[in-house]
XYZ file of C-alpha atoms in Angstrom:
86
model
C 9.735 5.297 -6.154
C 9.858 9.006 -4.902
C 10.905 8.026 -1.312
C 12.864 5.338 0.547
C 11.066 1.808 0.674
C 10.949 2.022 4.297
C 8.533 5.152 4.195
C 6.133 3.240 2.088
C 6.309 0.261 4.547
C 6.022 2.420 7.626
C 3.439 4.963 6.269
C 0.533 3.613 8.336
C -1.740 4.056 5.287
C -4.179 1.839 6.463
C -3.838 2.354 10.312
C -7.275 2.749 11.761
C -9.056 1.117 8.951
C -8.148 -2.380 9.913
C -8.546 -3.895 13.458
C -6.663 -6.914 14.734
C -8.945 -9.147 12.601
C -6.095 -9.485 10.015
C -3.653 -12.219 11.148
C -0.328 -12.900 9.655
C -0.316 -9.492 7.968
C 2.686 -9.005 5.741
C 3.536 -6.018 3.409
C 6.202 -5.461 0.866
C 6.797 -3.414 -2.172
C 6.466 -5.635 -5.332
C 6.953 -5.068 -9.293
C 3.466 -6.144 -10.497
C 3.670 -9.362 -12.859
C 0.217 -8.320 -14.139
C -2.226 -5.317 -13.776
C -3.987 -4.845 -10.536
C -6.466 -2.455 -9.153
C -5.323 -0.127 -6.499
C -7.299 -0.623 -3.431
C -7.327 3.131 -2.475
C -7.967 5.011 -5.732
C -9.287 2.134 -7.761
C -6.999 2.946 -10.791
C -5.096 0.359 -12.445
C -1.652 -0.469 -11.384
C 0.229 -1.441 -14.675
C 2.237 -4.699 -15.187
C 5.700 -3.654 -14.365
C 4.816 -0.828 -12.035
C 5.774 -1.158 -8.377
C 2.980 -1.219 -5.627
C 2.543 -1.838 -1.868
C 1.275 -5.368 -1.659
C -0.362 -6.588 1.535
C -1.510 -10.020 2.502
C -2.799 -11.902 5.546
C -5.927 -14.016 6.795
C -9.193 -12.678 7.849
C -11.643 -15.021 9.377
C -9.384 -17.858 8.305
C -9.497 -16.920 4.793
C -6.543 -15.532 2.730
C -6.892 -11.708 1.800
C -4.542 -9.473 -0.221
C -4.511 -5.990 -1.851
C -2.414 -3.685 -4.035
C -1.910 0.055 -3.235
C -0.299 2.133 -5.848
C 2.902 4.208 -4.759
C 1.088 7.344 -5.925
C -1.648 6.836 -3.183
C 1.079 6.232 -0.457
C 3.114 9.234 -1.643
C -0.013 11.455 -1.610
C -0.859 10.169 2.109
C 2.733 10.578 3.153
C 2.520 14.217 2.198
C -1.027 14.993 3.513
C -0.383 13.320 6.849
C 2.796 15.511 7.372
C 5.269 12.571 7.270
C 6.986 14.313 4.143
C 7.407 18.072 3.354
C 5.263 18.619 0.251
C 7.303 19.948 -2.725
C 4.272 22.277 -3.714
């Protein structure tokens, strides 16, 4: 993990993409117990890697997704929340 955990959780990565239709929205950093597909870049998040896990309910049905930390880190830098090291 490149930055403090709070930065990933407060990044606002999906702000504007989701309206208030997701109820009971929760997010946390998890260590994946199996491979998952990143909802942003579509690359595989491998078993044992950390990812941002989000869950909630949409239209009464459970929904969830995983986002790789690289996508969140890129977003933090591109959105100006972090000074890029480039």
